[in-house]
Short mmCIF file of C-alpha atoms in Angstrom, two decimals:
data_model
loop_
_atom_site.label_atom_id
_atom_site.label_comp_id
_atom_site.label_asym_id
_atom_site.label_seq_id
_atom_site.Cartn_x
_atom_site.Cartn_y
_atom_site.Cartn_z
CA UNK A 175 20.61 5.33 2.76
CA UNK A 176 22.32 8.48 4.39
CA UNK A 177 24.95 8.85 6.79
CA UNK A 178 25.32 10.66 9.98
CA UNK A 179 28.13 12.34 8.91
CA UNK A 180 25.43 13.91 5.62
CA UNK A 181 22.53 14.40 7.54
CA UNK A 182 24.45 16.13 10.08
CA UNK A 183 25.99 18.25 6.75
CA UNK A 184 22.48 19.00 6.10
CA UNK A 185 21.16 19.89 9.62
CA UNK A 186 23.86 22.67 8.87
CA UNK A 187 22.88 24.37 5.98
CA UNK A 188 19.65 24.33 7.59
CA UNK A 189 20.61 26.19 10.45
CA UNK A 190 22.95 28.80 8.98
CA UNK A 191 19.05 29.65 7.61
CA UNK A 192 17.44 30.16 10.55
CA UNK A 193 20.83 31.73 12.71
CA UNK A 194 20.43 34.14 8.95
CA UNK A 195 17.07 35.64 9.56
CA UNK A 196 14.97 33.11 6.77
CA UNK A 197 13.10 31.12 9.16
CA UNK A 198 9.70 30.14 7.12
CA UNK A 199 10.87 26.29 6.54
CA UNK A 200 9.03 26.53 3.21
CA UNK A 201 11.00 29.44 1.94
CA UNK A 202 14.43 27.53 2.91
CA UNK A 203 13.42 24.59 0.92
CA UNK A 204 12.76 26.48 -1.90
CA UNK A 205 16.14 28.93 -1.83
CA UNK A 206 18.33 25.13 -1.69
CA UNK A 207 15.61 24.04 -4.15
CA UNK A 208 17.34 26.73 -6.24
CA UNK A 209 20.80 26.60 -5.76
CA UNK A 210 20.81 23.06 -6.61
CA UNK A 211 19.08 23.59 -9.83
CA UNK A 212 22.03 26.40 -10.71
CA UNK A 213 24.78 24.02 -9.50
CA UNK A 214 22.88 21.11 -11.74
CA UNK A 215 22.17 23.27 -14.52
CA UNK A 216 27.03 24.38 -14.44
CA UNK A 217 27.63 19.70 -14.33
CA UNK A 218 25.46 19.23 -17.01
CA UNK A 219 27.65 21.95 -19.01
CA UNK A 220 30.69 19.96 -17.94
CA UNK A 221 29.33 17.00 -18.66
CA UNK A 222 28.64 17.94 -22.72
CA UNK A 223 31.77 19.34 -22.11
CA UNK A 224 34.15 16.75 -21.29
CA UNK A 225 31.46 15.24 -23.98
CA UNK A 226 33.06 17.42 -26.62
CA UNK A 227 36.52 17.15 -25.68
CA UNK A 228 36.79 13.65 -25.48
CA UNK A 229 34.65 13.08 -29.28
CA UNK A 230 37.11 16.62 -30.70
CA UNK A 231 33.34 17.93 -31.48
CA UNK A 232 31.62 21.59 -30.98
CA UNK A 233 29.21 21.42 -28.10
CA UNK A 234 25.81 19.67 -28.80
CA UNK A 235 24.16 21.39 -26.06
CA UNK A 236 25.13 24.75 -24.12
CA UNK A 237 23.35 25.94 -20.90
CA UNK A 238 25.37 28.64 -20.86
CA UNK A 239 25.70 30.74 -23.89
CA UNK A 240 29.08 32.43 -24.99
CA UNK A 241 29.61 36.11 -24.20
CA UNK A 242 27.71 37.91 -21.50
CA UNK A 243 24.75 39.06 -20.86
CA UNK A 244 22.35 42.20 -21.39
CA UNK A 245 24.27 43.75 -17.97
CA UNK A 246 27.63 42.63 -19.07
CA UNK A 247 28.35 40.06 -16.92
CA UNK A 248 30.06 37.88 -18.87
CA UNK A 249 28.30 34.09 -18.18
CA UNK A 250 30.89 32.09 -17.43
CA UNK A 251 30.58 34.02 -13.41
CA UNK A 252 27.12 32.59 -13.73
CA UNK A 253 28.89 29.14 -13.79
CA UNK A 254 28.23 27.39 -9.98
CA UNK A 255 32.27 25.75 -10.15
CA UNK A 256 32.98 30.10 -11.33
CA UNK A 257 30.77 32.42 -8.61
CA UNK A 258 31.81 30.05 -5.61
CA UNK A 259 35.39 30.51 -5.33
CA UNK A 260 33.91 34.84 -5.24
CA UNK A 261 34.10 36.89 -2.39
CA UNK A 262 30.45 36.97 -0.20
CA UNK A 263 29.12 40.72 -1.70
CA UNK A 264 30.73 39.95 -5.15
CA UNK A 265 28.91 36.19 -5.25
CA UNK A 266 25.51 37.76 -4.05
CA UNK A 267 25.89 40.79 -7.03
CA UNK A 268 26.50 37.82 -9.44
CA UNK A 269 23.98 35.26 -7.91
CA UNK A 270 21.12 38.41 -7.04
CA UNK A 271 21.33 40.24 -10.61
CA UNK A 272 22.20 38.47 -12.97
CA UNK A 273 21.97 34.73 -11.86
CA UNK A 274 18.21 34.40 -10.75
CA UNK A 275 17.42 35.96 -14.35
CA UNK A 276 19.11 34.47 -16.36
CA UNK A 277 17.32 30.87 -14.73
CA UNK A 278 14.06 32.58 -14.61
CA UNK A 279 14.60 33.21 -18.84
CA UNK A 280 15.66 29.09 -19.34
CA UNK A 281 12.56 28.00 -20.68
CA UNK A 282 12.75 24.67 -20.75
CA UNK A 283 16.46 24.57 -21.57
CA UNK A 284 17.31 23.80 -18.32
CA UNK A 285 15.44 20.48 -18.53
CA UNK A 286 11.55 19.97 -17.79
CA UNK A 287 12.78 21.92 -13.78
CA UNK A 288 13.17 25.17 -15.71
CA UNK A 289 9.90 25.14 -16.73
CA UNK A 290 8.45 26.47 -13.43
CA UNK A 291 11.69 29.05 -12.75
CA UNK A 292 9.96 31.98 -14.08
CA UNK A 293 9.16 33.93 -10.89
CA UNK A 294 11.99 32.37 -9.26
CA UNK A 295 12.25 34.91 -6.53
CA UNK A 296 16.14 34.95 -5.00
CA UNK A 297 15.54 36.04 -1.15
CA UNK A 298 18.78 34.86 0.54
CA UNK A 299 19.27 38.52 2.52
CA UNK A 300 22.53 38.68 2.58
CA UNK A 301 26.58 38.15 1.07
CA UNK A 302 28.08 35.91 4.37
CA UNK A 303 24.88 33.57 4.72
CA UNK A 304 24.97 33.16 0.47
CA UNK A 305 28.32 32.65 1.16
CA UNK A 306 28.07 30.01 4.04
CA UNK A 307 25.16 28.28 1.51
CA UNK A 308 27.20 27.62 -0.86
CA UNK A 309 30.17 26.72 0.68
CA UNK A 310 28.59 23.72 2.63
CA UNK A 311 25.88 23.06 -0.11
CA UNK A 312 29.60 22.38 -2.57
CA UNK A 313 30.83 20.34 0.18
CA UNK A 314 27.43 17.96 0.40
CA UNK A 315 28.50 14.36 -1.70
CA UNK A 316 25.65 14.04 -4.07
CA UNK A 317 27.57 12.22 -7.26
CA UNK A 318 25.09 9.46 -6.79
CA UNK A 319 21.30 9.04 -8.16
CA UNK A 320 20.23 7.63 -5.16
CA UNK A 321 22.63 10.32 -2.18
CA UNK A 322 20.75 12.92 -4.42
CA UNK A 323 17.29 11.45 -3.49
CA UNK A 324 17.61 10.46 -0.03
CA UNK A 325 19.24 14.66 0.68
CA UNK A 326 16.68 16.44 -0.93
CA UNK A 327 13.60 14.06 1.08
CA UNK A 328 15.82 14.12 4.06
CA UNK A 329 15.15 17.91 3.49
CA UNK A 330 11.56 18.06 3.12
CA UNK A 331 11.22 15.76 6.07
CA UNK A 332 12.37 18.99 7.04
CA UNK A 333 9.24 20.92 6.17
CA UNK A 334 7.02 18.80 8.03
CA UNK A 335 9.49 18.14 11.71
CA UNK A 336 9.10 22.22 11.78
CA UNK A 337 5.44 22.09 12.21
CA UNK A 338 4.77 24.19 9.14
CA UNK A 339 3.19 23.49 6.40
CA UNK A 340 3.32 19.55 6.34
CA UNK A 341 0.27 19.36 5.02
CA UNK A 342 2.02 19.41 1.80
CA UNK A 343 4.13 15.97 3.92
CA UNK A 344 2.50 12.27 3.11
CA UNK A 345 4.09 9.50 6.25
CA UNK A 346 6.79 7.95 2.98
CA UNK A 347 5.47 4.53 5.05
CA UNK A 348 2.79 5.07 3.67
CA UNK A 349 2.96 6.87 0.02
CA UNK A 350 4.52 3.07 0.49
CA UNK A 351 2.11 0.86 1.45
CA UNK A 352 -0.30 2.78 -1.54
CA UNK A 353 2.55 1.62 -4.13
CA UNK A 354 2.92 -2.06 -2.79
CA UNK A 355 -0.58 -2.05 -3.20
CA UNK A 356 -1.43 -1.40 -6.62
CA UNK A 357 2.04 -2.81 -8.24
CA UNK A 358 3.14 -0.12 -10.69
CA UNK A 359 4.01 -1.17 -14.37
CA UNK A 360 6.73 0.02 -16.74
CA UNK A 361 3.84 0.09 -19.11
CA UNK A 362 1.46 2.70 -16.29
CA UNK A 363 0.44 6.25 -16.99
CA UNK A 364 0.32 7.23 -13.35
CA UNK A 365 -1.11 10.24 -11.71
CA UNK A 366 -1.04 12.13 -9.57
CA UNK A 367 -3.77 15.34 -9.45
CA UNK A 368 -2.66 17.61 -5.65
CA UNK A 369 0.79 16.92 -6.05
CA UNK A 370 3.09 18.50 -3.56
CA UNK A 371 6.24 17.34 -2.81
CA UNK A 372 5.36 14.63 -5.87
CA UNK A 373 6.16 12.09 -2.69
CA UNK A 374 3.62 9.52 -4.43
CA UNK A 375 5.82 10.06 -7.57
CA UNK A 376 9.02 9.09 -6.74
CA UNK A 377 7.85 6.18 -4.82
CA UNK A 378 6.24 5.03 -7.76
CA UNK A 379 9.87 5.73 -10.33
CA UNK A 380 11.13 4.07 -6.67
CA UNK A 381 9.44 0.99 -7.04
CA UNK A 382 9.69 0.31 -10.70
CA UNK A 383 14.05 1.00 -10.65
CA UNK A 384 13.48 -2.22 -7.89
CA UNK A 385 10.93 -4.63 -8.79
CA UNK A 386 11.90 -3.38 -12.65
CA UNK A 387 15.44 -3.36 -13.62
CA UNK A 388 15.32 -4.67 -17.17
CA UNK A 389 13.08 -1.91 -17.99
CA UNK A 390 16.12 0.93 -18.72
CA UNK A 391 17.32 -1.98 -21.40
CA UNK A 392 14.13 -1.24 -23.08
CA UNK A 393 14.37 2.36 -24.33
CA UNK A 394 10.73 2.68 -25.44
CA UNK A 395 10.03 1.66 -22.28
CA UNK A 396 12.52 3.78 -21.34
CA UNK A 397 12.15 7.12 -23.27
CA UNK A 398 8.23 6.37 -21.31
CA UNK A 399 10.49 6.60 -17.61
CA UNK A 400 11.43 9.77 -18.19
CA UNK A 401 8.16 11.16 -20.26
CA UNK A 402 5.32 10.48 -20.31
CA UNK A 403 4.97 7.38 -16.98
CA UNK A 404 4.63 10.58 -14.33
CA UNK A 405 2.37 13.53 -14.25
CA UNK A 406 1.81 15.39 -10.94
CA UNK A 407 -0.67 18.78 -11.04
CA UNK A 408 -0.39 21.10 -8.47
CA UNK A 409 -1.85 25.13 -8.48
CA UNK A 410 1.32 26.49 -6.06
CA UNK A 411 3.75 27.57 -8.21
CA UNK A 412 6.45 26.47 -5.29
CA UNK A 413 5.27 23.07 -4.54
CA UNK A 414 5.19 22.56 -8.35
CA UNK A 415 9.39 24.04 -7.94
CA UNK A 416 10.18 21.49 -5.74
CA UNK A 417 8.43 18.27 -6.73
CA UNK A 418 9.60 18.87 -10.20
CA UNK A 419 13.06 19.13 -8.32
CA UNK A 420 12.65 15.92 -6.36
CA UNK A 421 11.49 14.27 -9.94
CA UNK A 422 14.44 15.41 -11.16
CA UNK A 423 17.73 14.33 -8.30
CA UNK A 424 15.74 10.99 -8.48
CA UNK A 425 16.20 10.48 -11.50
CA UNK A 426 13.12 11.32 -13.60
CA UNK A 427 14.34 13.65 -16.62
CA UNK A 428 11.08 15.14 -18.06
CA UNK A 429 8.20 14.47 -15.63
CA UNK A 430 5.04 16.30 -16.83
CA UNK A 431 5.11 18.20 -13.64
CA UNK A 432 2.29 21.07 -14.18
CA UNK A 433 0.32 23.91 -12.88
CA UNK A 434 -3.81 23.08 -12.78
CA UNK A 435 -6.12 23.58 -10.37
CA UNK A 436 -7.40 20.27 -10.57
CA UNK A 437 -11.23 20.46 -9.48
CA UNK A 438 -11.65 24.02 -11.19
CA UNK A 439 -10.40 23.38 -14.93
CA UNK A 440 -12.14 21.19 -17.34
CA UNK A 441 -10.60 17.67 -17.60
CA UNK A 442 -11.78 16.27 -21.21
CA UNK A 443 -8.56 16.10 -22.68
CA UNK A 444 -7.41 14.06 -20.08
CA UNK A 445 -10.54 12.24 -19.77
CA UNK A 446 -9.44 7.90 -19.48
CA UNK A 447 -5.57 8.77 -19.74
CA UNK A 448 -4.04 7.76 -17.10
CA UNK A 449 -3.88 3.71 -15.99
CA UNK A 450 -2.85 4.70 -12.06
CA UNK A 451 -4.07 7.12 -9.98
CA UNK A 452 -1.97 8.20 -6.68
CA UNK A 453 -3.11 10.45 -4.80
CA UNK A 454 -3.68 12.42 -1.33
CA UNK A 455 -5.82 15.52 -2.49
CA UNK A 456 -6.06 18.41 0.27
CA UNK A 457 -9.76 18.43 1.58
CA UNK A 458 -10.71 21.94 2.29
CA UNK A 459 -14.20 21.83 2.66
CA UNK A 460 -16.54 22.90 0.14
CA UNK A 461 -15.96 25.37 -3.42
CA UNK A 462 -18.60 27.22 -4.84
CA UNK A 463 -20.99 25.66 -7.79
CA UNK A 464 -19.12 28.66 -10.14
CA UNK A 465 -15.71 27.40 -9.17
CA UNK A 466 -16.15 23.41 -9.73
CA UNK A 467 -15.21 21.37 -13.15
CA UNK A 468 -18.55 20.78 -14.58
CA UNK A 469 -17.58 17.39 -16.15
CA UNK A 470 -17.21 16.43 -12.29
CA UNK A 471 -20.06 17.71 -11.36
CA UNK A 472 -22.10 15.43 -13.58
CA UNK A 473 -20.56 12.55 -12.26
CA UNK A 474 -21.33 13.89 -9.25
CA UNK A 475 -23.62 16.43 -7.45
CA UNK A 476 -21.56 18.49 -4.86
CA UNK A 477 -19.65 21.10 -3.42
CA UNK A 478 -17.60 19.31 -1.97
CA UNK A 479 -13.95 19.13 -2.17
CA UNK A 480 -13.01 15.03 -0.85
CA UNK A 481 -16.10 13.75 -3.04
CA UNK A 482 -15.00 15.76 -6.33
CA UNK A 483 -11.59 14.68 -5.82
CA UNK A 484 -12.86 11.29 -6.26
CA UNK A 485 -15.17 11.93 -8.96
CA UNK A 486 -11.45 13.72 -10.63
CA UNK A 487 -9.80 10.42 -9.60
CA UNK A 488 -13.08 7.96 -11.49
CA UNK A 489 -12.85 10.62 -14.63
CA UNK A 490 -8.98 10.36 -14.76
CA UNK A 491 -8.77 6.80 -14.80
CA UNK A 492 -8.74 4.71 -18.39
CA UNK A 493 -10.68 1.29 -18.33
CA UNK A 494 -8.42 -0.83 -16.45
CA UNK A 495 -7.23 1.57 -14.16
CA UNK A 496 -6.67 1.46 -10.54
CA UNK A 497 -5.88 3.74 -7.83
CA UNK A 498 -4.89 4.20 -4.03
CA UNK A 499 -6.72 6.91 -2.18
CA UNK A 500 -6.53 8.19 0.97
CA UNK A 501 -9.76 9.55 1.85
CA UNK A 502 -11.63 11.24 4.83
CA UNK A 503 -13.73 8.83 6.58
CA UNK A 504 -16.92 11.56 6.26
CA UNK A 505 -16.90 9.76 2.75
CA UNK A 506 -17.20 6.21 3.60
CA UNK A 507 -20.26 7.25 5.72
CA UNK A 508 -21.73 10.72 5.01
CA UNK A 509 -25.48 10.46 5.06
CA UNK A 510 -26.33 13.71 1.95
CA UNK A 511 -27.10 12.03 -1.14
CA UNK A 512 -24.37 12.86 -3.07
CA UNK A 513 -22.11 10.68 -0.71
CA UNK A 514 -24.15 7.70 -1.37
CA UNK A 515 -24.45 8.27 -5.07
CA UNK A 516 -20.67 8.41 -5.44
CA UNK A 517 -20.44 5.22 -2.71
CA UNK A 518 -22.85 3.46 -5.41
CA UNK A 519 -20.73 3.93 -8.66
CA UNK A 520 -17.12 2.92 -6.96
CA UNK A 521 -19.16 -0.37 -5.45
CA UNK A 522 -21.77 -0.56 -8.30
CA UNK A 523 -20.68 0.43 -11.56
CA UNK A 524 -16.89 -0.47 -10.58
CA UNK A 525 -14.87 -2.68 -8.70
CA UNK A 526 -14.12 -1.46 -5.75
CA UNK A 527 -11.06 -3.67 -3.73
CA UNK A 528 -9.89 -2.47 -0.73
CA UNK A 529 -10.64 -0.21 2.78
CA UNK A 530 -8.12 -0.10 4.60
CA UNK A 531 -8.65 2.24 7.89
CA UNK A 532 -5.33 4.64 9.61
CA UNK A 533 -4.95 5.59 12.83
CA UNK A 534 -6.71 8.89 13.37
CA UNK A 535 -3.02 9.03 14.26
CA UNK A 536 -1.05 9.40 10.97
CA UNK A 537 -1.00 12.53 10.34
CA UNK A 538 -0.48 14.02 13.56
CA UNK A 539 1.29 16.71 14.71
CA UNK A 540 -0.94 18.65 11.70
CA UNK A 541 -4.21 16.78 12.07
CA UNK A 542 -6.05 14.88 13.67
CA UNK A 543 -8.69 13.72 11.49
CA UNK A 544 -8.96 9.94 10.42
CA UNK A 545 -8.80 8.73 7.11
CA UNK A 546 -9.02 5.73 4.81
CA UNK A 547 -6.85 4.17 1.76
CA UNK A 548 -9.69 3.38 -1.13
CA UNK A 549 -8.21 0.76 -3.79
CA UNK A 550 -10.27 0.44 -6.38
CA UNK A 551 -10.36 -0.30 -10.15
CA UNK A 552 -12.17 1.73 -13.00
CA UNK A 553 -14.03 -0.60 -14.99
CA UNK A 554 -17.49 1.24 -15.63
CA UNK A 555 -19.61 -2.25 -15.75
CA UNK A 556 -19.31 -2.98 -11.92
CA UNK A 557 -17.00 -6.15 -10.53
CA UNK A 558 -17.61 -5.23 -7.17
CA UNK A 559 -18.00 -9.03 -5.02
CA UNK A 560 -16.35 -8.20 -2.01
CA UNK A 561 -15.13 -5.14 -0.74
CA UNK A 562 -12.02 -6.31 1.98
CA UNK A 563 -11.68 -3.82 4.82
CA UNK A 564 -8.32 -3.84 7.19
CA UNK A 565 -8.80 -1.91 11.11
CA UNK A 566 -4.12 -0.82 10.74
CA UNK A 567 -3.84 0.44 14.62
CA UNK A 568 -0.75 0.86 14.53
CA UNK A 569 1.66 1.94 11.22
CA UNK A 570 5.10 1.65 13.29
CA UNK A 571 5.14 5.17 14.84
CA UNK A 572 3.90 6.47 17.69
CA UNK A 573 0.27 7.79 17.37
CA UNK A 574 1.01 11.15 19.19
CA UNK A 575 2.47 14.63 18.66
CA UNK A 576 5.81 13.22 18.38
CA UNK A 577 5.32 10.37 15.97
CA UNK A 578 8.72 8.47 16.85
CA UNK A 579 9.35 5.14 15.26
CA UNK A 580 8.61 2.79 17.77
CA UNK A 581 10.63 -0.01 15.72
CA UNK A 582 14.16 -0.27 14.52
CA UNK A 583 14.42 1.45 11.16
CA UNK A 584 15.12 -2.22 8.64
CA UNK A 585 11.52 -2.97 10.85
CA UNK A 586 9.62 -0.29 9.55
CA UNK A 587 7.20 0.74 6.77
CA UNK A 588 5.52 -2.36 4.71
CA UNK A 589 8.56 -3.93 3.34
CA UNK A 590 10.94 -4.00 6.23
CA UNK A 591 14.29 -4.78 5.81
CA UNK A 592 14.48 -7.30 8.78
CA UNK A 593 11.60 -9.97 9.73
CA UNK A 594 9.48 -8.55 12.73
CA UNK A 595 8.70 -10.89 15.83
CA UNK A 596 5.38 -11.38 17.05
CA UNK A 597 5.25 -8.89 19.39
CA UNK A 598 6.79 -6.59 16.67
CA UNK A 599 4.09 -7.08 14.28
CA UNK A 600 1.37 -5.95 17.07
CA UNK A 601 3.66 -2.28 16.92
CA UNK A 602 4.16 -1.86 11.93
CA UNK A 603 0.76 -3.35 10.38
CA UNK A 604 1.72 -2.53 7.44
CA UNK A 605 3.15 -5.66 6.55
CA UNK A 606 0.69 -7.78 7.01
CA UNK A 607 -1.91 -5.02 5.56
CA UNK A 608 -0.25 -6.37 2.01
CA UNK A 609 -0.33 -10.10 3.05
CA UNK A 610 -3.39 -9.81 3.78
CA UNK A 611 -4.48 -7.99 0.99
CA UNK A 612 -2.68 -10.02 -1.55
CA UNK A 613 -4.72 -12.98 -0.04
CA UNK A 614 -7.92 -10.77 -0.52
CA UNK A 615 -9.79 -13.01 -2.88
CA UNK A 616 -7.96 -16.26 -1.85
CA UNK A 617 -7.42 -17.04 2.03
CA UNK A 618 -8.38 -13.92 3.75
CA UNK A 619 -12.17 -15.07 1.34
CA UNK A 620 -12.00 -18.94 2.19
CA UNK A 621 -11.06 -18.60 6.03
CA UNK A 622 -14.42 -16.64 6.52
CA UNK A 623 -12.57 -14.61 8.79
CA UNK A 624 -15.67 -13.37 11.59
CA UNK A 625 -16.13 -9.47 11.28
CA UNK A 626 -13.81 -9.26 14.64
CA UNK A 627 -10.66 -9.64 13.26
CA UNK A 628 -8.24 -7.41 11.84
CA UNK A 629 -9.02 -8.01 8.50
CA UNK A 630 -12.68 -9.53 6.32
CA UNK A 631 -14.54 -9.49 3.28
CA UNK A 632 -17.67 -8.41 2.78
CA UNK A 633 -20.03 -9.01 0.19
CA UNK A 634 -21.15 -7.02 -1.71
CA UNK A 635 -24.83 -6.98 -1.33
CA UNK A 636 -24.60 -6.44 3.27
CA UNK A 637 -22.98 -3.03 1.78
CA UNK A 638 -25.67 -1.93 -0.43
CA UNK A 639 -28.37 -3.05 2.27
CA UNK A 640 -26.48 -0.45 4.68
CA UNK A 641 -27.05 2.18 1.66
CA UNK A 642 -22.83 1.94 0.07
CA UNK A 643 -21.94 2.53 4.04
CA UNK A 644 -17.96 1.83 3.78
CA UNK A 645 -17.25 2.51 7.34
CA UNK A 646 -15.21 -0.73 8.47
CA UNK A 647 -16.92 0.10 12.20
CA UNK A 648 -20.16 -0.74 9.89
CA UNK A 649 -19.94 -4.35 10.07
CA UNK A 650 -17.53 -5.13 12.48
CA UNK A 651 -18.75 -6.73 15.39
CA UNK A 652 -17.90 -6.28 19.10
CA UNK A 653 -16.66 -9.41 20.77
CA UNK A 654 -18.17 -9.05 23.97
CA UNK A 655 -17.05 -11.30 27.36
CA UNK A 656 -19.44 -13.44 29.50
CA UNK A 657 -19.98 -12.31 32.75
CA UNK A 658 -21.30 -14.19 35.27
CA UNK A 659 -23.40 -12.08 38.01
CA UNK A 660 -25.19 -12.88 41.19
CA UNK A 661 -28.38 -12.46 42.01
CA UNK A 662 -30.02 -9.85 42.59
CA UNK A 663 -30.87 -11.94 46.14
CA UNK A 664 -27.27 -12.91 46.57
CA UNK A 665 -26.19 -9.71 46.63
CA UNK A 666 -28.94 -8.35 49.42
CA UNK A 667 -27.98 -11.64 51.33
CA UNK A 668 -23.94 -10.11 51.60
CA UNK A 669 -24.94 -6.80 52.01
CA UNK A 670 -27.25 -8.19 55.42
CA UNK A 671 -23.75 -10.43 56.32
CA UNK A 672 -21.41 -7.38 55.84
CA UNK A 673 -23.76 -5.12 57.71
CA UNK A 674 -24.51 -8.01 60.85
CA UNK A 675 -20.32 -8.51 60.92
CA UNK A 676 -19.89 -4.28 60.96
CA UNK A 677 -22.76 -3.43 64.34
CA UNK A 678 -20.72 -6.51 65.52
CA UNK A 679 -17.24 -4.68 65.46
CA UNK A 680 -18.65 -1.10 66.58
CA UNK A 681 -20.14 -2.83 70.12
CA UNK A 682 -16.86 -5.01 70.95
CA UNK A 683 -14.78 -0.92 69.92
CA UNK A 684 -17.61 -0.17 72.04
CA UNK A 685 -17.38 -3.32 75.39
CA UNK A 686 -13.31 -1.91 74.84
CA UNK A 687 -13.24 1.65 75.12
CA UNK A 688 -15.71 1.11 78.32
#
């Protein structure tokens, strides 16, 4: 967890950017990401140099070559540890004219992140600003993996808090809930086809580190973790760079974070490849048939992106693969043939486990749209018996545009560090979601919870009879309190009595005045 001092240092870097003329938060995080990468390159070479000195061997891997670049600048001057001591104008010249061309030419020599550097552009406007930022970043201690990851997550949170590009950031406690619902395993191959900043992949990695600490003792599992387990796709180069750096700073050495328009490209190579899909894809309305992948159109004939993404998830999953994905409410009750066909496919030909209805304020202030988490397993042969529904009424944060925490930090999220009091459970339903989800095939069904409860199970037959409607309100029963009313005759009698009392009072008043 970040200390107040460390947060203050990061805030200082952002304030310098804004006062220095770079106000777009996405642009700020991109430039910070470039500088962190440049610093990491120098640290990687320093590590190789120490290793070579200790073992008294030549360098096995050299990132910065010996000699000078094409413009006769010594490569040694391109290293963070060297240029950070230069005066502002000289540092600016080195970074602009030499360092950025160098990192654009790495082509993977600096790790998985380097693949996304081909169009990196230096956009810091002045030597003064560069000198300030380099000095402050150099003083931020990012020595261990946890601190590096926390620092970067805090920076990413500023994209959302600045009020721009917040659509790229799913609330971290909702991501954590979805990861807990699916319980990633070391053998999994995880995919997010709309990865953004790779929040789902990062959370899955942290879950594995916490729950499966021994995986790094197994050489095969360790290699799988670093090279094949995490797969994220996006068609925004900026998001790819930010996402790849997020994975690197969280200790995943070679995550497959790659350019792909997930709805437009054919998926024959990736079909049935992944055992877990975690995603909150953007739902931008409709696409042209001509730009939509034909293999998705064969699953569901539609131009609506929310349905195409669901079809994509089914396409990517192997048999037995699980998914937890966020969908807008329209997917649950839409009346078009495509909506119904896709819901029928989920219920009849696969195993739909759960529908977790989220409060409409979860994505404020960027969107007030109502959404739900669908949890399902691809089987191809059915398996749905009952579907478990849960109505999340509070996620631990205010549901207005401010989204302020309602509880102390240790009592937030799906797995809080401190036990919640009964009154506090009403402010954070997420631990209850997890507890009841684990009992969905046992106590939740055996208790036969009434459909007036916060969670309940619905048999597949009822869902089929309702046209495969998956909206919780379709099955919820509202409990009305019985109110006894007086008969009309009694009410009229009361009115006549009141009128007589008023008339008597008026008569007395007139007598007193007279």
